[in-house]
Amino acid sequence: MRIGITCYPTYGGSGVVATELGIELAALGHEVHFISYSQPFRLNGRSDGIFYHEVPVSNYPLFEFPPYDLALASRMAEVAEFYDLDLLHVHYAIPHSVSALLARQMLEARGRRLPFVTTLHGTDITLVGLDRSYLPITRHAIQESDGVTSISNYLKEKTIADFGVQRPIEVITNFVNCDVYTPVADDAERARMRGHLAAPGEAVLMHLSNFRPVKRVLDVVKIFASVVRELPAQLVLIGDGPDRSAAEWLAHDLGIHTRIHFLGKQERVNELLPLADLLLMPSQLESFGLAALEGMACKVPSIATRVGGVPELVDDGLTGLLFEPGEVDLMARGCLELLSDRPRLNRMREAARQEARKRFCASLVVPRYIRYYEEVSKRGERAGLTQA
Ligand code: GMT
């Protein structure tokens, strides 16, 4: 198939999922066209069967707010026509599904068919989408999409309850490439690689996010402060965003900054994650929690929160430990219990990888997207909307 993909190309879970999906689809022989305002950051260096189309947004002095959604709709329609796309897949409803709806209408008027699938990721439903200024148009675009998928059951139920959406929503969970996200097989090699981050015998805790308030990065620092009082450890923070500076200040105030590595945005997190003993994800809300899955695939259990779709991913006590948001002391105690009981931690590490392989590998999940695309396309054909 020839598939157009639109996502936020910057650091963020929905962009990561969209990009990895495009890469997997291209590897399976499909032609993938990314349409966005800049190149998705994980695309670098992998281009077979993948094309990127930038959306130029001109800023006329009259426009206090440049209308990106309109420029995107125009580009979507152009790319679909020039490259004969079979389908558009937009990630994150706002404004992508609205732009796709416009592009579909533009092409319909020219006798062409362009079905589109909207994938709901999280804050497009739980936060931004609920804002009264976006709710009616977001609901309309979801309702009008040719197909809608959600990354967890939690998010599907939330969309039905909060948006009153009355159409089928297919749950297709996030996924990870289990051959790219792997543990380091050799213990000696892993110890050597950890040498850059920690001394022998020190624990390594990791956190990976876009440092937005919903991620509660300050809790990560506080949890680590309690852990490091009891045993030697290092904390590795991957990512960047609004709360980074506050986290740096807190680390200095608590006198633990020399044990914390702020690595900023990293392209190859698959090379860092396997070096961790535990992943910290104390988020206020996660519709899925992609970072936890990437950790699991690398044999890293999570200390996470029992929110949103996380319990659909992390099995409390088996592949990680779950707590309520803000339970910093309990999370620290959970870390200490696992780090001082290596046999239990090792069982959890094995279980985490097994669970990722059993339920969330790209090889299992990506075919579900392809089947869904085919189903959506056929539905349109049955309705008499044939490709020009
Ligand atoms: O919060 C983020 O990390 C970004 C956000 C997004 O939509 O870009 O993430 C959401 O989508 C991710 C990928 O599907 C999920 O793993 C995250 O749980 C979800 N974030 C929230 O629900 C807060």
Coordinates of N, CA and C in Angstrom, one line a residue, residues 22 49 55 246 275 295 307 333 350:
G22 N 5.9 3.7 10.6 CA 6.3 4.0 9.2 C 7.5 3.1 8.8
G49 N 12.1 3.2 1.0 CA 10.6 3.1 1.0 C 10.0 4.2 1.8
V55 N 5.7 20.4 5.3 CA 4.6 21.3 5.2 C 5.1 22.8 5.4
A246 N 13.8 22.7 36.4 CA 13.4 22.5 37.8 C 14.0 21.2 38.4
L275 N 21.0 -0.8 29.9 CA 22.0 -0.6 30.9 C 21.3 -0.3 32.3
G295 N 11.4 -0.2 27.9 CA 12.2 -0.7 29.0 C 12.0 -2.2 29.1
V307 N -2.1 4.3 36.5 CA -3.0 5.3 35.9 C -3.2 4.9 34.4
R333 N 10.8 2.9 48.2 CA 10.9 1.7 48.9 C 10.8 0.5 48.0
E350 N 13.3 -11.0 33.5 CA 12.9 -12.0 32.5 C 11.4 -11.9 32.1

